[in-house]
Amino acid sequence: MGTDESNERRNAAEPGSSGRPRPRPIKRTEIPGPASREWIDRDRRSESGGNAYPDFFGTGVYSPIIESAEGSLFVDADGNSFVESSGAFSCATFGYAPGDVIAAAVEQMQKLAHVPDLPTGPRIELAEKLRSIAPGDLKDGRVQFDLGGAGAMDLAYKLAYFHSHETKPHSAHKVITFAGAYHGRTTTTSQLTGSAHAQEGMPHTVDPIRMPFPYCYRCPFGQEYPSCGLACAQYVRQQFEHDAWGVRNPRTGHTQATIMLWEPIQAHIGMIFPPQEFMRELRSICDDYGVTLVDDEVCMGIGHTGNWFAAETYETVPDVLATSKALTAGVYPLSAVIAKDEIWAPWGAAPDKHMGSYHGNPVGCAAGLKNIELMEERDVLTNVRAQGAYAAECLADLMARHEIIGEAKNVGLAIGIELVRDRATKEPAEAETVALVKECLDRGLLVLRLGYHGNRLNLMPPLDSSRAEMDFIFDTLDESLGALREQEVAA
């Protein structure tokens, strides 16, 4: 980003990266172009409209119609190409056309494409592989499959509820979740998600206890980390210490809240990174009061933080772990829940508590198995750590060059940037963030705009991203932020 030091860093060796050439997005037409608009007209007549893409993250732009993928590029119906910096919502391990994983899926499809939720070789092998990479004593646990992230979280919640119902008969089996959480959009998981928009108009069968999440840049307690004494975690602990909160009765010792859902990093709300000790304190609270800790790693699992699971990065072992997205490198819908053996015990005594026609499909399992094997062979986790360290340097450069950036952080290849109008007051720069997303789109970079105030950028590039691909992302952000500043001066 304009300095000799930056250029020197960019020429350094990069272990485990893809070796793909530097992406060169091409713009042939306006966005969306005429061919995309023809498809859009048809889409408006046929689909519901209840999706995100008709208004690309609040920009007022209808998403172009993506027709193909080439490495780390998406190509639309008009021949425009883009780098998609969210890693296809964190699904991409090896770019957007992972040939080796696709080949494994095709080979399995030609042999056996589908069975109705029955055991197969790929299914058993993938379960074994997941146990081998699971954190802590989850390695001695067991696995069950579903189709997607919301399905995995629905399964994880059902499992934890069933376990607590069988082992804690005096409990109301309430569930603790956190503000800003995203656990899916099924009827149940939308209620567990910390979003009024997701819940609005939906039937309510779950009444979660919502706790504040440590969004340290905008602390809900008005304090500064680390002098805060981890007030957010202490607030959670206080709920169990007094009868008045309705969480636990100290006189009887009966805990009404027996399940806690947590995300190591809140990606969907704009990449909010908690202090590491917050997660360890949650584990301690759950141990002290007999609460089942459910880890939602649908988004962060399978390598994004530089470990197989973010639980390792945060040095916390949950009781139940759900993962999806990058599990199959985006090739086939599949998710998995890994849990300690004692959590499964009551469930296993009552078979057929959760089944589905495509659960554990052999094609998806073959793709997942190949994906993890390739990650091991190519040392992808080393690349995530190396590119994550480089991303931290680039973020520091961006902050030094652009006053509009209030916070820029990352853990591995999970990257979050918040834009503000004033660093002192932290006034959210929502309109400017919308304008920035449009500037990036015009330069061939697709960026997600999220956040409490719609002023955060969420980046999760493919796990085998090269230094050149990282350069394109950060150079484009730099150029687009510069363009915004010039427009402001001209105005």
PDB file of C-alpha atoms in Angstrom, residues 137-366:
ATOM      1  CA  ASP A 137     -11.473 -34.525  24.525  1.00  0.00           C
ATOM      2  CA  LEU A 138     -13.895 -34.093  21.639  1.00  0.00           C
ATOM      3  CA  LYS A 139     -11.416 -36.446  19.931  1.00  0.00           C
ATOM      4  CA  ASP A 140     -13.002 -39.173  22.059  1.00  0.00           C
ATOM      5  CA  GLY A 141     -16.509 -38.034  21.160  1.00  0.00           C
ATOM      6  CA  ARG A 142     -18.785 -38.942  18.284  1.00  0.00           C
ATOM      7  CA  VAL A 143     -20.228 -37.278  15.172  1.00  0.00           C
ATOM      8  CA  GLN A 144     -23.615 -36.836  13.493  1.00  0.00           C
ATOM      9  CA  PHE A 145     -24.214 -35.223  10.100  1.00  0.00           C
ATOM     10  CA  ASP A 146     -26.748 -32.764   8.718  1.00  0.00           C
ATOM     11  CA  LEU A 147     -26.981 -30.618   5.562  1.00  0.00           C
ATOM     12  CA  GLY A 148     -26.059 -27.014   6.378  1.00  0.00           C
ATOM     13  CA  GLY A 149     -25.102 -24.663   9.166  1.00  0.00           C
ATOM     14  CA  ALA A 150     -28.606 -23.991  10.443  1.00  0.00           C
ATOM     15  CA  GLY A 151     -29.348 -27.709  10.390  1.00  0.00           C
ATOM     16  CA  ALA A 152     -26.185 -28.388  12.391  1.00  0.00           C
ATOM     17  CA  MET A 153     -27.105 -25.786  15.000  1.00  0.00           C
ATOM     18  CA  ASP A 154     -30.657 -27.113  15.185  1.00  0.00           C
ATOM     19  CA  LEU A 155     -29.199 -30.588  15.753  1.00  0.00           C
ATOM     20  CA  ALA A 156     -26.698 -29.277  18.319  1.00  0.00           C
ATOM     21  CA  TYR A 157     -29.440 -27.474  20.248  1.00  0.00           C
ATOM     22  CA  LYS A 158     -31.724 -30.527  20.165  1.00  0.00           C
ATOM     23  CA  LEU A 159     -28.895 -32.741  21.378  1.00  0.00           C
ATOM     24  CA  ALA A 160     -27.974 -30.397  24.242  1.00  0.00           C
ATOM     25  CA  TYR A 161     -31.646 -30.020  25.202  1.00  0.00           C
ATOM     26  CA  PHE A 162     -32.191 -33.785  25.177  1.00  0.00           C
ATOM     27  CA  HIS A 163     -29.071 -34.317  27.301  1.00  0.00           C
ATOM     28  CA  SER A 164     -30.113 -31.730  29.903  1.00  0.00           C
ATOM     29  CA  HIS A 165     -33.717 -33.011  29.917  1.00  0.00           C
ATOM     30  CA  GLU A 166     -32.486 -36.506  30.716  1.00  0.00           C
ATOM     31  CA  THR A 167     -29.800 -35.524  33.234  1.00  0.00           C
ATOM     32  CA  LYS A 168     -31.358 -32.463  34.947  1.00  0.00           C
ATOM     33  CA  PRO A 169     -35.044 -33.222  35.536  1.00  0.00           C
ATOM     34  CA  HIS A 170     -35.600 -30.128  37.728  1.00  0.00           C
ATOM     35  CA  SER A 171     -34.428 -27.674  35.072  1.00  0.00           C
ATOM     36  CA  ALA A 172     -36.522 -25.522  32.744  1.00  0.00           C
ATOM     37  CA  HIS A 173     -33.811 -26.199  30.089  1.00  0.00           C
ATOM     38  CA  LYS A 174     -33.437 -22.555  29.157  1.00  0.00           C
ATOM     39  CA  VAL A 175     -30.740 -21.612  26.657  1.00  0.00           C
ATOM     40  CA  ILE A 176     -28.278 -18.727  26.950  1.00  0.00           C
ATOM     41  CA  THR A 177     -27.291 -16.958  23.753  1.00  0.00           C
ATOM     42  CA  PHE A 178     -25.503 -13.690  23.031  1.00  0.00           C
ATOM     43  CA  ALA A 179     -26.368 -10.352  21.488  1.00  0.00           C
ATOM     44  CA  GLY A 180     -25.239 -10.262  17.862  1.00  0.00           C
ATOM     45  CA  ALA A 181     -25.167 -14.055  17.566  1.00  0.00           C
ATOM     46  CA  TYR A 182     -26.032 -15.751  14.295  1.00  0.00           C
ATOM     47  CA  HIS A 183     -27.078 -19.398  14.479  1.00  0.00           C
ATOM     48  CA  GLY A 184     -29.190 -19.763  11.326  1.00  0.00           C
ATOM     49  CA  ARG A 185     -32.596 -18.980   9.872  1.00  0.00           C
ATOM     50  CA  THR A 186     -34.716 -22.051  10.576  1.00  0.00           C
ATOM     51  CA  THR A 187     -37.717 -21.469  12.834  1.00  0.00           C
ATOM     52  CA  THR A 188     -35.707 -22.498  15.907  1.00  0.00           C
ATOM     53  CA  THR A 189     -32.296 -21.075  15.028  1.00  0.00           C
ATOM     54  CA  SER A 190     -33.752 -17.710  13.995  1.00  0.00           C
ATOM     55  CA  GLN A 191     -34.964 -17.366  17.585  1.00  0.00           C
ATOM     56  CA  LEU A 192     -31.508 -18.249  18.899  1.00  0.00           C
ATOM     57  CA  THR A 193     -29.989 -15.658  16.553  1.00  0.00           C
ATOM     58  CA  GLY A 194     -29.504 -12.213  18.082  1.00  0.00           C
ATOM     59  CA  SER A 195     -31.392 -10.333  15.396  1.00  0.00           C
ATOM     60  CA  ALA A 196     -34.831  -8.763  15.698  1.00  0.00           C
ATOM     61  CA  HIS A 197     -35.020  -8.792  11.893  1.00  0.00           C
ATOM     62  CA  ALA A 198     -34.476 -12.577  11.804  1.00  0.00           C
ATOM     63  CA  GLN A 199     -37.111 -13.112  14.515  1.00  0.00           C
ATOM     64  CA  GLU A 200     -39.715 -10.625  13.328  1.00  0.00           C
ATOM     65  CA  GLY A 201     -42.917 -12.318  12.184  1.00  0.00           C
ATOM     66  CA  MET A 202     -41.613 -15.785  13.032  1.00  0.00           C
ATOM     67  CA  PRO A 203     -43.324 -18.241  15.447  1.00  0.00           C
ATOM     68  CA  HIS A 204     -41.630 -18.273  18.851  1.00  0.00           C
ATOM     69  CA  THR A 205     -41.128 -21.600  20.596  1.00  0.00           C
ATOM     70  CA  VAL A 206     -37.773 -20.755  22.227  1.00  0.00           C
ATOM     71  CA  ASP A 207     -37.248 -17.926  24.698  1.00  0.00           C
ATOM     72  CA  PRO A 208     -33.463 -17.577  25.026  1.00  0.00           C
ATOM     73  CA  ILE A 209     -31.709 -15.612  27.746  1.00  0.00           C
ATOM     74  CA  ARG A 210     -29.698 -13.042  25.801  1.00  0.00           C
ATOM     75  CA  MET A 211     -26.329 -11.987  27.232  1.00  0.00           C
ATOM     76  CA  PRO A 212     -24.062  -9.141  26.044  1.00  0.00           C
ATOM     77  CA  PHE A 213     -21.171 -10.203  23.798  1.00  0.00           C
ATOM     78  CA  PRO A 214     -17.756  -8.546  24.286  1.00  0.00           C
ATOM     79  CA  TYR A 215     -17.816  -6.078  21.393  1.00  0.00           C
ATOM     80  CA  CYS A 216     -14.875  -4.270  22.978  1.00  0.00           C
ATOM     81  CA  TYR A 217     -14.766  -1.428  20.451  1.00  0.00           C
ATOM     82  CA  ARG A 218     -18.295  -0.501  21.573  1.00  0.00           C
ATOM     83  CA  CYS A 219     -18.385  -2.072  25.032  1.00  0.00           C
ATOM     84  CA  PRO A 220     -22.004  -2.566  26.234  1.00  0.00           C
ATOM     85  CA  PHE A 221     -20.765  -1.676  29.733  1.00  0.00           C
ATOM     86  CA  GLY A 222     -19.004   1.496  28.614  1.00  0.00           C
ATOM     87  CA  GLN A 223     -15.596   0.246  29.714  1.00  0.00           C
ATOM     88  CA  GLU A 224     -12.190  -0.280  28.106  1.00  0.00           C
ATOM     89  CA  TYR A 225     -10.404  -3.590  27.748  1.00  0.00           C
ATOM     90  CA  PRO A 226      -8.354  -4.818  29.577  1.00  0.00           C
ATOM     91  CA  SER A 227      -8.992  -2.509  32.549  1.00  0.00           C
ATOM     92  CA  CYS A 228     -12.664  -3.581  32.484  1.00  0.00           C
ATOM     93  CA  GLY A 229     -11.969  -6.701  34.542  1.00  0.00           C
ATOM     94  CA  LEU A 230     -13.867  -8.667  31.894  1.00  0.00           C
ATOM     95  CA  ALA A 231     -17.183  -7.162  33.006  1.00  0.00           C
ATOM     96  CA  CYS A 232     -19.073  -9.038  30.252  1.00  0.00           C
ATOM     97  CA  ALA A 233     -18.029 -12.438  31.612  1.00  0.00           C
ATOM     98  CA  GLN A 234     -18.676 -11.365  35.200  1.00  0.00           C
ATOM     99  CA  TYR A 235     -22.186 -10.309  34.163  1.00  0.00           C
ATOM    100  CA  VAL A 236     -22.835 -13.836  32.835  1.00  0.00           C
ATOM    101  CA  ARG A 237     -21.523 -15.384  36.057  1.00  0.00           C
ATOM    102  CA  GLN A 238     -23.728 -13.128  38.212  1.00  0.00           C
ATOM    103  CA  GLN A 239     -26.812 -14.602  36.526  1.00  0.00           C
ATOM    104  CA  PHE A 240     -26.054 -17.902  38.273  1.00  0.00           C
ATOM    105  CA  GLU A 241     -25.244 -16.450  41.684  1.00  0.00           C
ATOM    106  CA  HIS A 242     -28.618 -14.916  42.604  1.00  0.00           C
ATOM    107  CA  ASP A 243     -32.159 -16.236  42.381  1.00  0.00           C
ATOM    108  CA  ALA A 244     -33.414 -12.861  41.116  1.00  0.00           C
ATOM    109  CA  TRP A 245     -32.126 -13.463  37.590  1.00  0.00           C
ATOM    110  CA  GLY A 246     -34.271 -16.572  37.122  1.00  0.00           C
ATOM    111  CA  VAL A 247     -31.293 -18.576  35.906  1.00  0.00           C
ATOM    112  CA  ARG A 248     -30.420 -20.599  39.012  1.00  0.00           C
ATOM    113  CA  ASN A 249     -31.849 -21.209  42.457  1.00  0.00           C
ATOM    114  CA  PRO A 250     -28.868 -21.165  44.881  1.00  0.00           C
ATOM    115  CA  ARG A 251     -31.002 -22.712  47.639  1.00  0.00           C
ATOM    116  CA  THR A 252     -31.722 -25.891  45.681  1.00  0.00           C
ATOM    117  CA  GLY A 253     -28.761 -25.733  43.324  1.00  0.00           C
ATOM    118  CA  HIS A 254     -31.060 -26.290  40.360  1.00  0.00           C
ATOM    119  CA  THR A 255     -29.958 -24.403  37.251  1.00  0.00           C
ATOM    120  CA  GLN A 256     -32.779 -23.369  34.932  1.00  0.00           C
ATOM    121  CA  ALA A 257     -30.424 -22.448  32.094  1.00  0.00           C
ATOM    122  CA  THR A 258     -28.674 -25.650  31.081  1.00  0.00           C
ATOM    123  CA  ILE A 259     -27.423 -24.785  27.581  1.00  0.00           C
ATOM    124  CA  MET A 260     -25.123 -22.006  26.375  1.00  0.00           C
ATOM    125  CA  LEU A 261     -24.545 -21.247  22.678  1.00  0.00           C
ATOM    126  CA  TRP A 262     -21.433 -19.272  21.741  1.00  0.00           C
ATOM    127  CA  GLU A 263     -19.452 -18.274  18.698  1.00  0.00           C
ATOM    128  CA  PRO A 264     -15.691 -17.833  19.178  1.00  0.00           C
ATOM    129  CA  ILE A 265     -15.891 -14.977  16.653  1.00  0.00           C
ATOM    130  CA  GLN A 266     -19.144 -13.298  15.617  1.00  0.00           C
ATOM    131  CA  ALA A 267     -18.720 -13.210  11.838  1.00  0.00           C
ATOM    132  CA  HIS A 268     -22.253 -12.418  10.733  1.00  0.00           C
ATOM    133  CA  ILE A 269     -22.462  -9.178  12.714  1.00  0.00           C
ATOM    134  CA  GLY A 270     -19.236  -7.841  11.194  1.00  0.00           C
ATOM    135  CA  MET A 271     -16.416  -9.959  12.629  1.00  0.00           C
ATOM    136  CA  ILE A 272     -16.441  -9.172  16.361  1.00  0.00           C
ATOM    137  CA  PHE A 273     -13.413 -10.630  18.169  1.00  0.00           C
ATOM    138  CA  PRO A 274     -13.776 -11.241  21.921  1.00  0.00           C
ATOM    139  CA  PRO A 275     -10.853 -11.312  24.354  1.00  0.00           C
ATOM    140  CA  GLN A 276      -9.405 -14.797  24.580  1.00  0.00           C
ATOM    141  CA  GLU A 277     -10.003 -15.042  28.316  1.00  0.00           C
ATOM    142  CA  PHE A 278     -13.743 -14.414  27.798  1.00  0.00           C
ATOM    143  CA  MET A 279     -14.125 -17.855  26.243  1.00  0.00           C
ATOM    144  CA  ARG A 280     -12.128 -19.505  29.009  1.00  0.00           C
ATOM    145  CA  GLU A 281     -14.360 -17.823  31.594  1.00  0.00           C
ATOM    146  CA  LEU A 282     -17.488 -19.106  29.811  1.00  0.00           C
ATOM    147  CA  ARG A 283     -16.043 -22.618  30.010  1.00  0.00           C
ATOM    148  CA  SER A 284     -15.430 -22.112  33.729  1.00  0.00           C
ATOM    149  CA  ILE A 285     -19.012 -20.885  34.305  1.00  0.00           C
ATOM    150  CA  CYS A 286     -20.449 -23.869  32.443  1.00  0.00           C
ATOM    151  CA  ASP A 287     -18.275 -26.260  34.462  1.00  0.00           C
ATOM    152  CA  ASP A 288     -19.269 -24.636  37.754  1.00  0.00           C
ATOM    153  CA  TYR A 289     -23.006 -24.786  37.091  1.00  0.00           C
ATOM    154  CA  GLY A 290     -23.472 -27.857  34.903  1.00  0.00           C
ATOM    155  CA  VAL A 291     -24.245 -26.029  31.666  1.00  0.00           C
ATOM    156  CA  THR A 292     -23.695 -27.686  28.282  1.00  0.00           C
ATOM    157  CA  LEU A 293     -21.439 -25.435  26.186  1.00  0.00           C
ATOM    158  CA  VAL A 294     -22.320 -25.517  22.464  1.00  0.00           C
ATOM    159  CA  ASP A 295     -19.745 -24.035  20.084  1.00  0.00           C
ATOM    160  CA  ASP A 296     -21.090 -22.685  16.775  1.00  0.00           C
ATOM    161  CA  GLU A 297     -18.177 -23.087  14.348  1.00  0.00           C
ATOM    162  CA  VAL A 298     -20.309 -23.172  11.224  1.00  0.00           C
ATOM    163  CA  CYS A 299     -18.439 -20.114   9.971  1.00  0.00           C
ATOM    164  CA  MET A 300     -15.061 -20.263  11.744  1.00  0.00           C
ATOM    165  CA  GLY A 301     -14.429 -24.009  11.711  1.00  0.00           C
ATOM    166  CA  ILE A 302     -12.108 -25.920   9.352  1.00  0.00           C
ATOM    167  CA  GLY A 303      -9.188 -23.552   9.429  1.00  0.00           C
ATOM    168  CA  HIS A 304     -10.170 -19.882   9.328  1.00  0.00           C
ATOM    169  CA  THR A 305      -8.248 -18.894  12.459  1.00  0.00           C
ATOM    170  CA  GLY A 306      -5.138 -20.939  11.649  1.00  0.00           C
ATOM    171  CA  ASN A 307      -6.292 -23.943  13.682  1.00  0.00           C
ATOM    172  CA  TRP A 308      -8.804 -26.558  12.643  1.00  0.00           C
ATOM    173  CA  PHE A 309     -11.323 -24.970  14.986  1.00  0.00           C
ATOM    174  CA  ALA A 310     -11.457 -21.541  16.608  1.00  0.00           C
ATOM    175  CA  ALA A 311     -11.995 -23.291  19.956  1.00  0.00           C
ATOM    176  CA  GLU A 312      -8.297 -24.211  19.782  1.00  0.00           C
ATOM    177  CA  THR A 313      -7.350 -20.624  18.989  1.00  0.00           C
ATOM    178  CA  TYR A 314      -9.309 -19.481  22.044  1.00  0.00           C
ATOM    179  CA  GLU A 315      -7.993 -22.384  24.152  1.00  0.00           C
ATOM    180  CA  THR A 316     -11.485 -23.575  25.055  1.00  0.00           C
ATOM    181  CA  VAL A 317     -12.966 -27.038  24.540  1.00  0.00           C
ATOM    182  CA  PRO A 318     -16.773 -27.070  24.240  1.00  0.00           C
ATOM    183  CA  ASP A 319     -19.108 -29.974  24.976  1.00  0.00           C
ATOM    184  CA  VAL A 320     -20.742 -29.797  21.542  1.00  0.00           C
ATOM    185  CA  LEU A 321     -19.270 -28.346  18.342  1.00  0.00           C
ATOM    186  CA  ALA A 322     -21.127 -27.675  15.083  1.00  0.00           C
ATOM    187  CA  THR A 323     -19.402 -27.003  11.761  1.00  0.00           C
ATOM    188  CA  SER A 324     -20.297 -26.679   8.079  1.00  0.00           C
ATOM    189  CA  LYS A 325     -19.415 -24.216   5.261  1.00  0.00           C
ATOM    190  CA  ALA A 326     -15.694 -24.933   4.625  1.00  0.00           C
ATOM    191  CA  LEU A 327     -16.172 -28.597   5.548  1.00  0.00           C
ATOM    192  CA  THR A 328     -16.550 -29.528   1.862  1.00  0.00           C
ATOM    193  CA  ALA A 329     -14.729 -26.496   0.384  1.00  0.00           C
ATOM    194  CA  GLY A 330     -18.093 -25.243  -0.860  1.00  0.00           C
ATOM    195  CA  VAL A 331     -18.584 -28.235  -3.166  1.00  0.00           C
ATOM    196  CA  TYR A 332     -21.540 -29.957  -1.484  1.00  0.00           C
ATOM    197  CA  PRO A 333     -23.938 -29.039   1.352  1.00  0.00           C
ATOM    198  CA  LEU A 334     -22.896 -30.886   4.497  1.00  0.00           C
ATOM    199  CA  SER A 335     -22.533 -30.163   8.191  1.00  0.00           C
ATOM    200  CA  ALA A 336     -21.460 -32.077  11.246  1.00  0.00           C
ATOM    201  CA  VAL A 337     -21.937 -31.996  15.007  1.00  0.00           C
ATOM    202  CA  ILE A 338     -19.163 -33.371  17.211  1.00  0.00           C
ATOM    203  CA  ALA A 339     -19.969 -33.935  20.889  1.00  0.00           C
ATOM    204  CA  LYS A 340     -18.501 -35.576  23.951  1.00  0.00           C
ATOM    205  CA  ASP A 341     -19.533 -39.152  24.431  1.00  0.00           C
ATOM    206  CA  GLU A 342     -21.528 -38.437  27.602  1.00  0.00           C
ATOM    207  CA  ILE A 343     -23.620 -35.862  25.711  1.00  0.00           C
ATOM    208  CA  TRP A 344     -24.594 -38.461  23.117  1.00  0.00           C
ATOM    209  CA  ALA A 345     -25.360 -41.176  25.709  1.00  0.00           C
ATOM    210  CA  PRO A 346     -29.060 -40.325  26.374  1.00  0.00           C
ATOM    211  CA  TRP A 347     -29.543 -39.598  22.659  1.00  0.00           C
ATOM    212  CA  GLY A 348     -28.043 -42.944  21.646  1.00  0.00           C
ATOM    213  CA  ALA A 349     -30.389 -44.739  24.018  1.00  0.00           C
ATOM    214  CA  ALA A 350     -33.316 -43.383  21.971  1.00  0.00           C
ATOM    215  CA  PRO A 351     -32.339 -43.919  18.297  1.00  0.00           C
ATOM    216  CA  ASP A 352     -33.765 -41.966  15.366  1.00  0.00           C
ATOM    217  CA  LYS A 353     -33.973 -38.625  17.175  1.00  0.00           C
ATOM    218  CA  HIS A 354     -32.688 -36.763  14.134  1.00  0.00           C
ATOM    219  CA  MET A 355     -32.635 -38.007  10.547  1.00  0.00           C
ATOM    220  CA  GLY A 356     -32.897 -36.663   7.026  1.00  0.00           C
ATOM    221  CA  SER A 357     -32.788 -38.030   3.511  1.00  0.00           C
ATOM    222  CA  TYR A 358     -29.521 -36.266   2.609  1.00  0.00           C
ATOM    223  CA  HIS A 359     -27.780 -36.351   5.995  1.00  0.00           C
ATOM    224  CA  GLY A 360     -24.298 -37.809   5.628  1.00  0.00           C
ATOM    225  CA  ASN A 361     -24.734 -38.105   1.864  1.00  0.00           C
ATOM    226  CA  PRO A 362     -21.758 -40.097   0.462  1.00  0.00           C
ATOM    227  CA  VAL A 363     -20.940 -37.416  -2.142  1.00  0.00           C
ATOM    228  CA  GLY A 364     -20.721 -34.686   0.495  1.00  0.00           C
ATOM    229  CA  CYS A 365     -18.691 -36.924   2.805  1.00  0.00           C
ATOM    230  CA  ALA A 366     -16.262 -37.807  -0.005  1.00  0.00           C
TER     231      ALA A 366
END
